[in-house]
Amino acid sequence: MESKAIIVEVLKPLVGEYLSDDAIANLIEIPSNSEFGDLAFPVFTLAKQFRKAPQVIAQELVEQIEKEQFDNVVATGPYINFFINRKIMSNRIIHEVLENGSNYGSQDLGHGANVTFDMSSPNIAKPMSMGHLRSTVIGNALSNIFAKLNYHSININHLGDWGTQFGKLIVAYRLWGDEEVVKQDPVKELVKLYVEFHEKAELDPSLDDEARAVFKKLEDGDEETVALWQWFKDESLKEFDKVYRLLNIKFDYNTGESFYNDKMQPIVEELEAKGISTIENGATLVMLDDEELPPALIKKSDGATLYLTRDLATAYYRKKTFDFAENVYVVGNEQANHFRQLKAVLKRLGNDWSDDMHHIPFGLITINGRKMSTRKGEIVLLEDVLHEATEIALKQIEVKNPDLPNKEEVASQVGVGAVVFHDLKTDRMNSFNFNLDEIVQFEGETGPYVQYTHARSRSILEKFGKEVDLAKTLELNDNYSWEIVKKLSTYDQTIVQAREKYEPSVIAKYLIQLSQLFNKYYGNTRILDQDDQIEARIALVNAVATVLKDGLGLLGIDAPNKM
Ligand code: ARG
């Protein structure tokens, strides 16, 4: 239990008649100066009910408050200032963390309800770029955070394996491609062909018509066309898997857009039957003027379906298959209108569950100030970025810990962790520039800094060499440990906050702060000195290690014991 809850507990019998638990909690403030205690409760709001001056109310309440859990409770004008009993609180929090271990912070908010996470979802025949990193790691972290709160998270890779671009690619391959060359370096060669198509189509628009026709053939199941598409898809998946393995990301389903090819027709028909869609120049669309959105294009004049049509079928399929409590789409902000249109069309069809679909957008990544675009061939391969990060990490480990036996493995955990942490520590809507040398650093607000703090705590535990007996009272009262205890006590609300805001950065920021507090403690405390508090200090170190590891785990980052 965190300190706020203690105060709610003692105030409840006295003011519960007028204020709910939440109302009490919301009034509690953290004094700007710790001379005024750990927490303060203003009594202004009670003046009416008590018919007394706030100063008097504060004074009277202080006399009645159960003081067992406090070092001191004092009235200062209209405020009640609480000095929490550090020994009681530290003993309780240390025990809570160590007894629960990796379950510390787990709460049953979800009651096992299904939540689908539409995440990563790169496009076949294109490299997985830095642009897809965000969807992958934010989606994975959210999925972990929801699971910690007892939701049943379902990770879905909605691969971009369907659409007119495959018409373009197949046309380009047939005109300029070479099987042997593609086999040698598939994704690179396919991207080249795709880029070439766009260059040539600018001069010769008939290529676009041809591509449309070929995609129609693909939709209709033409054997030769499907075989080419399948080949491109298999090769691409092999490439994506390399990145997922590096990131240690697992999907429950790899159902891409093509999976819904045979599931769209009933929806198109329903839209027509209910008079929701209209036909203009042969194309089927839903006018969304009332929602202040551009018209949703459902079918082109040649009968080809669109990205949106497939997303309509996807949403229905997910509702039917998983009966989701929430269907979360972790996709860049540039698709905001697409998801608004999707929800609007579903709503028009009478599906109230469309309110449970949430587009969770995020900002753009630039590398050294540049935006990436596949069409122009300016691509930065995520796999290369992760390898480069690992090399930078390895160089630092060579300096810091040259005798480490599994250097390569740790370097990969640190390099990859650095990239992931950097992505997650920024509020997801903020765009950011990416500079590897800055983020793979053991100092500053980085992933390696948190990992290093964890390894430091592990090495203290190793030096101590014994388990602390949890049957003992483990009390601390110095200023440095007190800050850590308070921070540890807020881990559970931090996770809830991250879930409510769909914001993994809440966890990342918490981990940085906990690391900073721990390193202050480490710098100012003789942790291993043999005195009567040594076991309490060691237990605190263990509690910090436990929470750092668990928090990094929520973000999808490993916590090596040595680095
Ligand atoms: N493949 C798409 C892209 O790279 C992202 C798909 C997102 N998910 C969805 N259900 N629309 O832009």
Coordinates of C-alpha atoms and ligand atoms in Angstrom, one line a residue:
M1 CA 0.0 0.0 0.0
E2 CA 1.3 3.4 -0.8
S3 CA 1.4 6.3 1.6
K4 CA -1.7 8.1 0.2
A5 CA -3.7 5.0 1.0
I6 CA -2.6 5.0 4.6
I7 CA -3.9 8.6 4.9
V8 CA -7.2 7.7 3.3
E9 CA -7.4 4.9 5.8
V10 CA -7.0 7.1 8.9
L11 CA -9.1 9.9 7.6
K12 CA -12.0 7.8 6.5
P13 CA -13.5 7.2 9.9
L14 CA -13.4 11.0 10.6
V15 CA -14.5 12.5 7.3
G16 CA -15.9 9.6 5.4
E17 CA -19.4 11.0 5.9
Y18 CA -18.6 13.9 3.6
L19 CA -15.9 12.7 1.4
S20 CA -15.4 9.5 -0.6
D21 CA -12.1 7.6 -0.6
D22 CA -11.3 9.0 -4.0
A23 CA -12.2 12.5 -2.9
I24 CA -9.9 12.2 0.0
A25 CA -7.1 10.8 -2.1
N26 CA -7.5 13.5 -4.7
L27 CA -7.1 16.2 -2.1
I28 CA -3.9 14.9 -0.7
E29 CA -0.9 16.9 -1.7
I30 CA 2.9 16.4 -1.6
P31 CA 4.3 19.4 0.3
S32 CA 6.9 21.3 -1.7
N33 CA 9.1 21.3 1.3
S34 CA 9.7 18.0 3.2
E35 CA 9.8 20.0 6.5
F36 CA 6.0 19.9 6.1
G37 CA 5.9 16.1 6.1
D38 CA 5.6 13.5 3.4
L39 CA 2.0 14.3 2.6
A40 CA -0.5 17.0 3.5
F41 CA -4.3 17.2 3.6
P42 CA -6.1 20.5 3.2
V43 CA -9.3 20.8 5.1
F44 CA -10.9 23.8 3.4
T45 CA -13.6 21.7 1.7
L46 CA -14.8 20.6 5.1
A47 CA -15.5 24.1 6.5
K48 CA -19.1 24.0 5.4
Q49 CA -20.0 20.6 6.9
F50 CA -18.1 21.2 10.1
R51 CA -19.2 24.8 10.4
K52 CA -15.8 25.8 11.8
A53 CA -12.8 27.6 10.6
P54 CA -10.4 25.4 8.7
Q55 CA -7.6 26.0 11.2
V56 CA -9.9 24.6 14.0
I57 CA -11.0 21.6 11.9
A58 CA -7.3 20.7 11.2
Q59 CA -6.5 21.0 14.9
E60 CA -9.4 18.8 15.9
L61 CA -8.8 16.2 13.3
V62 CA -5.2 15.9 14.3
E63 CA -6.2 15.1 17.9
Q64 CA -8.5 12.3 16.7
I65 CA -6.4 10.7 14.0
E66 CA -5.0 7.2 14.7
K67 CA -1.3 7.9 14.8
E68 CA 0.2 4.4 14.9
Q69 CA 1.6 4.6 11.3
F70 CA 3.1 8.1 11.6
D71 CA 6.2 9.6 13.2
N72 CA 4.2 12.7 13.6
V73 CA 0.9 14.4 12.5
V74 CA 0.6 18.1 12.9
A75 CA -1.9 20.9 12.0
T76 CA -0.3 23.8 10.2
G77 CA -3.0 26.4 9.5
P78 CA -5.7 24.7 7.3
Y79 CA -3.5 21.7 6.6
I80 CA -2.8 18.4 8.3
N81 CA 0.8 17.4 7.7
F82 CA 1.7 13.7 7.9
F83 CA 5.1 12.4 8.7
I84 CA 4.8 8.7 7.8
N85 CA 6.6 6.3 10.1
R86 CA 9.5 5.3 8.0
K87 CA 10.3 2.1 9.9
I88 CA 6.8 0.7 9.6
M89 CA 6.4 1.7 6.0
S90 CA 9.9 0.5 4.9
N91 CA 9.3 -2.8 6.6
R92 CA 5.9 -3.2 4.9
I93 CA 7.0 -2.2 1.4
I94 CA 10.2 -4.3 1.5
H95 CA 8.1 -7.3 2.5
E96 CA 5.4 -6.7 -0.1
V97 CA 8.0 -6.5 -2.9
L98 CA 10.0 -9.5 -1.8
E99 CA 7.1 -11.8 -0.9
N100 CA 5.4 -11.1 -4.3
G101 CA 8.6 -11.1 -6.4
S102 CA 7.7 -10.7 -10.0
N103 CA 4.0 -10.5 -9.1
Y104 CA 4.6 -7.2 -7.2
G105 CA 2.4 -4.6 -8.9
S106 CA 0.1 -7.2 -10.5
Q107 CA -3.5 -6.3 -10.1
D108 CA -6.8 -7.7 -11.3
L109 CA -8.3 -4.9 -13.3
G110 CA -9.0 -7.0 -16.4
H111 CA -10.6 -10.1 -14.9
G112 CA -9.1 -12.0 -17.8
A113 CA -10.9 -10.1 -20.5
N114 CA -9.5 -10.3 -24.0
V115 CA -7.7 -7.3 -25.4
T116 CA -6.3 -7.5 -29.0
F117 CA -3.2 -5.5 -29.9
D118 CA -2.8 -4.8 -33.6
M119 CA 1.0 -4.1 -33.6
S120 CA 4.1 -4.0 -35.8
S121 CA 2.2 -4.9 -39.0
P122 CA 5.0 -4.2 -41.6
N123 CA 4.4 -4.4 -45.3
I124 CA 5.5 -7.4 -47.3
A125 CA 8.2 -6.8 -49.9
K126 CA 9.4 -3.8 -48.0
P127 CA 12.0 -3.8 -45.3
M128 CA 10.9 -3.3 -41.8
S129 CA 12.1 0.2 -41.2
M130 CA 12.6 2.2 -38.1
G131 CA 9.1 3.4 -38.7
H132 CA 7.7 0.0 -37.7
L133 CA 9.9 -0.2 -34.6
R134 CA 7.6 2.1 -32.7
S135 CA 4.5 0.1 -33.4
T136 CA 6.3 -3.1 -32.5
V137 CA 7.8 -2.0 -29.2
I138 CA 4.9 0.2 -28.0
G139 CA 2.5 -2.5 -28.8
N140 CA 4.5 -5.2 -27.1
A141 CA 4.9 -3.0 -24.0
L142 CA 1.2 -2.2 -23.8
S143 CA 0.4 -5.9 -24.2
N144 CA 2.7 -6.7 -21.3
I145 CA 1.3 -3.9 -19.2
F146 CA -2.3 -5.1 -19.8
A147 CA -1.3 -8.6 -19.0
K148 CA 0.2 -7.5 -15.7
L149 CA -3.3 -6.1 -14.9
N150 CA -4.9 -9.5 -15.7
Y151 CA -6.2 -8.7 -19.1
H152 CA -5.7 -11.5 -21.6
S153 CA -3.5 -9.8 -24.2
I154 CA -3.6 -11.1 -27.8
N155 CA -0.8 -9.8 -30.1
I156 CA -1.7 -9.7 -33.7
N157 CA 0.6 -8.9 -36.6
H158 CA -1.7 -7.4 -39.2
L159 CA 0.8 -7.8 -42.1
G160 CA 0.4 -5.6 -45.1
D161 CA 0.3 -8.5 -47.5
W162 CA -2.5 -7.3 -49.8
G163 CA -3.4 -4.3 -51.9
T164 CA -2.6 -2.6 -55.2
Q165 CA 1.1 -2.3 -54.3
F166 CA 1.3 -6.1 -55.0
G167 CA 0.0 -5.4 -58.4
K168 CA 2.8 -2.9 -58.9
L169 CA 5.4 -5.2 -57.6
I170 CA 4.3 -8.1 -59.7
V171 CA 4.2 -5.9 -62.9
A172 CA 7.7 -4.6 -62.1
Y173 CA 9.0 -8.1 -61.4
R174 CA 7.6 -9.5 -64.7
L175 CA 9.1 -6.6 -66.6
W176 CA 12.5 -6.0 -65.0
G177 CA 13.0 -8.7 -62.4
D178 CA 15.3 -11.7 -62.3
E179 CA 14.5 -14.8 -60.2
E180 CA 18.2 -15.4 -59.3
V181 CA 18.8 -11.8 -58.3
V182 CA 15.7 -11.7 -56.1
K183 CA 16.7 -15.0 -54.5
Q184 CA 20.1 -13.6 -53.4
D185 CA 18.7 -10.6 -51.5
P186 CA 14.9 -10.7 -51.7
V187 CA 13.7 -7.7 -49.8
K188 CA 16.4 -5.4 -51.1
E189 CA 15.7 -6.5 -54.7
L190 CA 11.9 -6.2 -54.3
V191 CA 12.3 -2.7 -52.9
K192 CA 14.4 -1.8 -55.9
L193 CA 11.7 -3.1 -58.2
Y194 CA 9.1 -1.1 -56.3
V195 CA 11.1 2.1 -56.5
E196 CA 11.7 1.5 -60.2
F197 CA 8.0 1.0 -60.8
H198 CA 7.3 4.4 -59.3
E199 CA 9.9 6.1 -61.4
K200 CA 8.7 4.5 -64.6
A201 CA 5.0 5.0 -63.8
E202 CA 5.5 8.7 -63.5
L203 CA 6.5 8.8 -67.2
D204 CA 4.1 6.0 -68.2
P205 CA 0.8 6.0 -66.3
S206 CA -0.5 2.9 -68.2
L207 CA 1.8 1.0 -65.8
D208 CA -0.6 1.9 -63.0
D209 CA -3.6 0.6 -64.9
E210 CA -1.7 -2.7 -65.5
A211 CA -0.9 -2.9 -61.8
R212 CA -4.5 -2.5 -60.9
A213 CA -5.5 -5.2 -63.2
V214 CA -2.9 -7.6 -61.8
F215 CA -4.0 -6.9 -58.3
K216 CA -7.6 -7.8 -59.4
K217 CA -6.2 -11.1 -60.7
L218 CA -4.6 -11.7 -57.3
E219 CA -7.9 -11.0 -55.5
D220 CA -9.6 -13.4 -57.9
G221 CA -7.1 -16.1 -57.1
D222 CA -5.2 -16.4 -60.4
E223 CA -2.7 -19.2 -59.7
E224 CA 0.4 -17.8 -61.3
T225 CA -0.1 -14.4 -59.7
V226 CA -0.8 -15.9 -56.3
A227 CA 2.3 -18.0 -56.5
L228 CA 4.5 -15.0 -57.1
W229 CA 2.8 -13.1 -54.2
Q230 CA 3.3 -16.1 -51.9
W231 CA 7.0 -16.2 -52.8
F232 CA 7.4 -12.5 -52.0
K233 CA 5.6 -13.0 -48.8
D234 CA 7.6 -16.0 -47.6
E235 CA 10.9 -14.2 -48.3
S236 CA 9.8 -11.1 -46.5
L237 CA 8.6 -13.0 -43.4
K238 CA 12.0 -14.5 -43.1
E239 CA 13.5 -11.0 -42.9
F240 CA 11.0 -9.8 -40.4
D241 CA 11.6 -12.8 -38.2
K242 CA 15.2 -11.8 -37.8
V243 CA 14.1 -8.5 -36.3
Y244 CA 11.5 -10.1 -34.1
R245 CA 14.0 -12.6 -32.8
L246 CA 16.4 -9.8 -31.9
L247 CA 13.7 -7.9 -30.1
N248 CA 12.3 -11.1 -28.6
I249 CA 8.8 -10.3 -29.7
K250 CA 6.2 -13.0 -30.1
F251 CA 2.8 -12.8 -31.9
D252 CA -0.3 -14.9 -31.2
Y253 CA -1.5 -14.4 -34.7
N254 CA 0.2 -13.5 -38.0
T255 CA -3.1 -12.8 -39.8
G256 CA -2.3 -10.1 -42.4
E257 CA -4.6 -8.3 -44.7
S258 CA -4.8 -11.2 -47.2
F259 CA -6.5 -13.3 -44.5
Y260 CA -9.6 -11.1 -44.9
N261 CA -9.9 -11.3 -48.7
D262 CA -12.8 -13.7 -48.5
K263 CA -14.4 -11.9 -45.5
M264 CA -15.3 -8.5 -47.0
Q265 CA -18.2 -9.2 -49.3
P266 CA -20.9 -9.6 -46.6
I267 CA -19.9 -6.3 -45.2
V268 CA -20.0 -4.6 -48.5
E269 CA -23.4 -6.1 -49.1
E270 CA -24.7 -5.0 -45.8
L271 CA -23.5 -1.5 -46.4
E272 CA -25.4 -1.5 -49.7
A273 CA -28.5 -3.2 -48.3
K274 CA -28.9 -0.7 -45.5
G275 CA -28.3 2.2 -47.8
I276 CA -25.2 3.3 -45.9
S277 CA -23.0 3.3 -49.0
T278 CA -23.4 5.1 -52.2
I279 CA -22.0 4.5 -55.7
E280 CA -20.2 7.3 -57.4
N281 CA -18.4 6.8 -60.8
G282 CA -18.7 3.1 -60.2
A283 CA -16.9 3.2 -56.8
T284 CA -18.6 2.3 -53.6
L285 CA -18.2 4.8 -50.7
V286 CA -19.7 5.9 -47.4
M287 CA -20.1 9.6 -47.1
L288 CA -19.0 10.7 -43.6
D289 CA -19.8 14.4 -43.8
D290 CA -21.7 14.3 -40.5
E291 CA -18.6 13.0 -38.8
E292 CA -16.5 15.7 -40.6
L293 CA -14.5 13.0 -42.3
P294 CA -13.5 12.4 -45.9
P295 CA -15.7 9.8 -47.6
A296 CA -14.7 6.2 -46.8
L297 CA -13.8 4.4 -50.1
I298 CA -15.0 0.8 -49.8
K299 CA -14.6 -0.5 -53.4
K300 CA -12.9 1.0 -56.4
S301 CA -14.6 1.2 -59.7
D302 CA -12.8 -1.9 -60.9
G303 CA -14.2 -3.8 -57.9
A304 CA -10.9 -3.9 -56.0
T305 CA -11.1 -3.5 -52.2
L306 CA -9.1 -1.2 -50.1
Y307 CA -7.1 -1.1 -46.9
L308 CA -10.2 0.2 -45.1
T309 CA -12.4 -2.6 -46.5
R310 CA -10.0 -5.2 -45.1
D311 CA -9.9 -3.3 -41.7
L312 CA -13.7 -3.5 -41.6
A313 CA -13.6 -7.3 -42.1
T314 CA -10.8 -7.5 -39.5
A315 CA -12.7 -5.7 -36.9
Y316 CA -15.8 -8.0 -37.3
Y317 CA -13.6 -11.0 -37.3
R318 CA -11.8 -10.0 -34.1
K319 CA -15.1 -9.2 -32.3
K320 CA -16.6 -12.5 -33.4
T321 CA -13.4 -14.6 -32.6
F322 CA -12.2 -12.9 -29.4
D323 CA -15.2 -10.9 -28.2
F324 CA -12.6 -8.3 -27.2
A325 CA -13.1 -5.9 -24.3
E326 CA -10.7 -3.6 -26.2
N327 CA -9.3 -3.7 -29.7
V328 CA -6.1 -1.6 -29.7
Y329 CA -4.4 -0.4 -32.9
V330 CA -0.8 0.8 -32.4
V331 CA -0.3 2.6 -35.6
G332 CA 1.3 6.0 -36.5
N333 CA -0.5 9.2 -36.2
E334 CA -0.7 9.7 -40.0
Q335 CA -3.4 7.0 -40.1
A336 CA -5.6 8.8 -37.6
N337 CA -8.3 9.6 -40.2
H338 CA -8.3 6.0 -41.4
F339 CA -9.2 4.7 -38.0
R340 CA -11.8 7.4 -37.5
Q341 CA -13.4 6.4 -40.7
L342 CA -13.2 2.7 -39.8
K343 CA -15.0 3.4 -36.5
A344 CA -17.6 5.7 -38.1
V345 CA -18.5 3.1 -40.7
L346 CA -18.8 0.3 -38.1
K347 CA -21.0 2.6 -36.0
R348 CA -23.3 3.3 -38.9
L349 CA -23.7 -0.4 -39.2
G350 CA -25.0 -0.4 -35.7
N351 CA -22.0 -1.9 -33.9
D352 CA -21.6 -0.2 -30.5
W353 CA -18.5 -2.2 -29.8
S354 CA -16.7 0.1 -32.2
D355 CA -16.4 2.3 -29.1
D356 CA -14.0 -0.3 -27.7
M357 CA -11.6 0.1 -30.6
H358 CA -8.8 2.5 -29.8
H359 CA -6.3 3.9 -32.2
I360 CA -3.1 4.5 -30.2
P361 CA -1.0 6.8 -32.4
F362 CA 2.6 7.8 -32.1
G363 CA 5.0 10.3 -33.6
L364 CA 7.6 10.0 -36.3
I365 CA 11.1 8.8 -36.0
T366 CA 13.8 10.6 -37.9
I367 CA 17.4 9.5 -38.2
N368 CA 19.9 12.3 -38.0
G369 CA 17.0 14.7 -38.8
R370 CA 15.7 12.8 -41.9
K371 CA 12.4 11.2 -42.4
M372 CA 12.3 7.9 -44.2
S373 CA 10.4 6.9 -47.3
T374 CA 10.5 3.6 -48.9
R375 CA 9.4 5.0 -52.2
K376 CA 12.5 7.0 -52.6
G377 CA 14.7 4.2 -51.4
E378 CA 15.9 6.1 -48.3
I379 CA 15.5 3.3 -45.9
V380 CA 17.3 2.5 -42.7
L381 CA 17.0 -1.2 -41.8
L382 CA 15.9 -1.9 -38.3
E383 CA 18.1 -5.0 -38.3
D384 CA 21.2 -2.9 -39.1
V385 CA 20.3 -0.4 -36.4
L386 CA 20.0 -3.2 -33.8
H387 CA 23.3 -4.7 -34.8
E388 CA 25.1 -1.4 -34.7
A389 CA 23.7 -0.7 -31.3
T390 CA 25.0 -4.1 -30.1
E391 CA 28.5 -3.2 -31.4
I392 CA 28.5 0.1 -29.5
A393 CA 27.4 -1.7 -26.4
L394 CA 30.1 -4.3 -26.8
K395 CA 32.8 -1.6 -27.0
Q396 CA 31.6 -0.2 -23.7
I397 CA 31.5 -3.6 -22.0
E398 CA 35.1 -4.3 -23.2
V399 CA 36.1 -1.2 -21.3
K400 CA 34.0 -1.5 -18.2
N401 CA 34.0 -5.3 -17.7
P402 CA 36.6 -7.0 -19.9
D403 CA 36.4 -10.3 -18.0
L404 CA 32.7 -10.8 -18.5
P405 CA 32.2 -14.3 -19.9
N406 CA 29.1 -13.9 -22.0
K407 CA 30.0 -10.5 -23.5
E408 CA 28.3 -11.0 -26.8
E409 CA 25.0 -12.0 -25.3
V410 CA 25.0 -9.1 -22.8
A411 CA 26.0 -6.6 -25.6
S412 CA 22.9 -7.7 -27.6
Q413 CA 20.7 -7.3 -24.5
V414 CA 22.1 -3.8 -23.9
G415 CA 22.2 -2.6 -27.5
V416 CA 18.7 -3.8 -28.3
G417 CA 17.5 -2.7 -24.9
A418 CA 18.9 0.8 -25.5
V419 CA 17.0 1.2 -28.8
V420 CA 13.8 -0.1 -27.3
F421 CA 14.1 2.0 -24.1
H422 CA 14.9 5.1 -26.0
D423 CA 11.7 4.6 -28.1
L424 CA 9.6 4.0 -25.0
K425 CA 10.8 6.7 -22.7
T426 CA 9.5 9.5 -24.8
D427 CA 5.8 10.3 -24.7
R428 CA 4.5 8.3 -27.6
M429 CA 3.1 11.2 -29.5
N430 CA 6.4 13.1 -29.5
S431 CA 8.5 12.7 -32.6
F432 CA 12.1 12.2 -32.0
N433 CA 15.4 12.0 -33.7
F434 CA 17.6 9.0 -33.4
N435 CA 21.3 9.0 -32.7
L436 CA 22.7 5.7 -31.7
D437 CA 25.8 7.0 -30.0
E438 CA 23.7 9.0 -27.6
I439 CA 21.3 6.3 -26.6
V440 CA 23.7 3.4 -26.0
Q441 CA 25.3 5.1 -23.0
F442 CA 25.6 3.8 -19.5
E443 CA 25.0 7.3 -18.1
G444 CA 22.0 9.6 -18.6
E445 CA 18.4 8.7 -19.0
T446 CA 19.0 5.5 -21.0
G447 CA 18.1 1.9 -21.0
P448 CA 21.7 0.8 -20.3
Y449 CA 21.6 3.1 -17.3
V450 CA 18.6 1.3 -15.8
Q451 CA 20.1 -2.1 -16.8
Y452 CA 23.4 -1.1 -15.2
T453 CA 21.7 0.0 -12.0
H454 CA 20.0 -3.4 -11.9
A455 CA 23.3 -5.2 -12.4
R456 CA 24.9 -3.1 -9.7
S457 CA 22.2 -4.1 -7.2
R458 CA 22.7 -7.7 -8.2
S459 CA 26.4 -7.5 -7.6
I460 CA 25.7 -6.2 -4.1
L461 CA 23.4 -9.1 -3.4
E462 CA 26.0 -11.5 -4.7
K463 CA 28.7 -9.9 -2.4
F464 CA 26.4 -10.4 0.5
G465 CA 26.0 -13.9 -0.6
K466 CA 23.0 -15.0 1.6
E467 CA 19.2 -14.8 1.5
V468 CA 17.6 -12.4 3.9
D469 CA 15.1 -14.1 6.2
L470 CA 11.7 -12.5 5.4
A471 CA 10.4 -13.6 8.8
K472 CA 12.5 -10.7 10.2
T473 CA 11.4 -7.1 10.6
L474 CA 13.3 -5.1 8.0
E475 CA 13.2 -1.4 9.0
L476 CA 15.0 1.6 7.6
N477 CA 14.7 5.2 8.4
D478 CA 17.5 7.2 6.7
N479 CA 16.6 9.8 4.1
Y480 CA 18.1 8.0 1.1
S481 CA 16.3 4.7 1.6
W482 CA 13.1 6.5 2.5
E483 CA 12.9 8.0 -1.0
I484 CA 13.4 4.6 -2.5
V485 CA 10.7 3.1 -0.3
K486 CA 8.2 5.7 -1.3
K487 CA 9.0 5.1 -5.0
L488 CA 8.6 1.4 -4.7
S489 CA 5.3 1.9 -3.0
T490 CA 3.9 3.7 -6.1
Y491 CA 4.8 0.9 -8.6
D492 CA 1.3 -0.5 -8.8
Q493 CA -0.3 2.9 -9.5
T494 CA 2.4 3.6 -12.1
I495 CA 1.3 0.5 -14.0
V496 CA -2.3 1.5 -13.8
Q497 CA -1.5 5.0 -15.1
A498 CA 0.5 3.5 -18.0
R499 CA -2.5 1.4 -18.9
E500 CA -5.0 4.3 -18.6
K501 CA -2.9 6.5 -20.9
Y502 CA -1.7 3.7 -23.1
E503 CA 1.7 5.1 -22.4
P504 CA 4.7 2.9 -21.7
S505 CA 6.8 6.0 -21.1
V506 CA 5.1 6.2 -17.7
I507 CA 7.0 3.0 -16.8
A508 CA 10.2 4.0 -18.4
K509 CA 10.3 7.3 -16.6
Y510 CA 9.5 5.5 -13.3
L511 CA 12.5 3.2 -13.9
I512 CA 14.8 6.1 -14.5
Q513 CA 13.7 7.8 -11.3
L514 CA 14.0 4.6 -9.3
S515 CA 17.5 4.1 -10.7
Q516 CA 18.5 7.6 -9.8
L517 CA 17.3 7.2 -6.3
F518 CA 19.0 3.9 -5.9
N519 CA 22.3 5.3 -7.2
K520 CA 22.1 8.2 -4.7
Y521 CA 21.6 5.7 -2.0
Y522 CA 24.5 3.6 -3.2
G523 CA 26.8 6.6 -3.3
N524 CA 25.8 7.7 0.2
T525 CA 25.4 4.5 2.1
R526 CA 27.8 1.8 3.3
I527 CA 25.3 -0.9 2.4
L528 CA 27.5 -3.9 3.3
D529 CA 28.7 -2.5 6.7
Q530 CA 28.1 -5.1 9.4
D531 CA 25.5 -3.4 11.7
D532 CA 22.0 -4.2 12.8
Q533 CA 20.4 -2.8 9.7
I534 CA 22.5 -4.7 7.1
E535 CA 19.8 -7.1 6.4
A536 CA 17.2 -4.4 5.9
R537 CA 19.5 -2.6 3.5
I538 CA 20.2 -5.8 1.5
A539 CA 16.5 -6.5 1.4
L540 CA 15.9 -3.0 0.0
V541 CA 18.6 -3.6 -2.7
N542 CA 16.8 -6.8 -3.5
A543 CA 13.5 -5.0 -3.7
V544 CA 14.9 -2.5 -6.1
A545 CA 16.5 -5.2 -8.3
T546 CA 13.1 -7.0 -8.4
V547 CA 11.2 -3.9 -9.5
L548 CA 13.8 -2.8 -12.0
K549 CA 13.8 -6.2 -13.6
D550 CA 10.0 -6.4 -13.7
G551 CA 9.6 -2.9 -15.1
L552 CA 12.2 -3.5 -17.8
G553 CA 10.4 -6.8 -18.6
L554 CA 7.1 -4.8 -19.0
L555 CA 8.9 -2.8 -21.6
G556 CA 10.2 -5.9 -23.3
I557 CA 13.8 -5.3 -22.2
D558 CA 16.2 -7.9 -20.6
A559 CA 17.9 -7.2 -17.3
P560 CA 21.3 -9.0 -17.3
N561 CA 22.7 -9.7 -13.9
K562 CA 26.2 -8.6 -14.9
M563 CA 27.3 -6.1 -17.5
Ligands
ARG1 N1 0.7 -2.2 -42.7 C1 0.2 -0.9 -42.3 C2 1.4 0.1 -42.5 O1 2.5 -0.2 -42.5 C3 -0.1 -0.9 -40.8 C4 -1.3 -1.7 -40.5 C5 -2.0 -1.3 -39.2 N2 -3.0 -2.1 -38.8 C6 -4.3 -2.1 -39.3 N3 -5.2 -2.9 -38.8 N4 -4.6 -1.2 -40.2 O2 1.1 1.3 -42.7

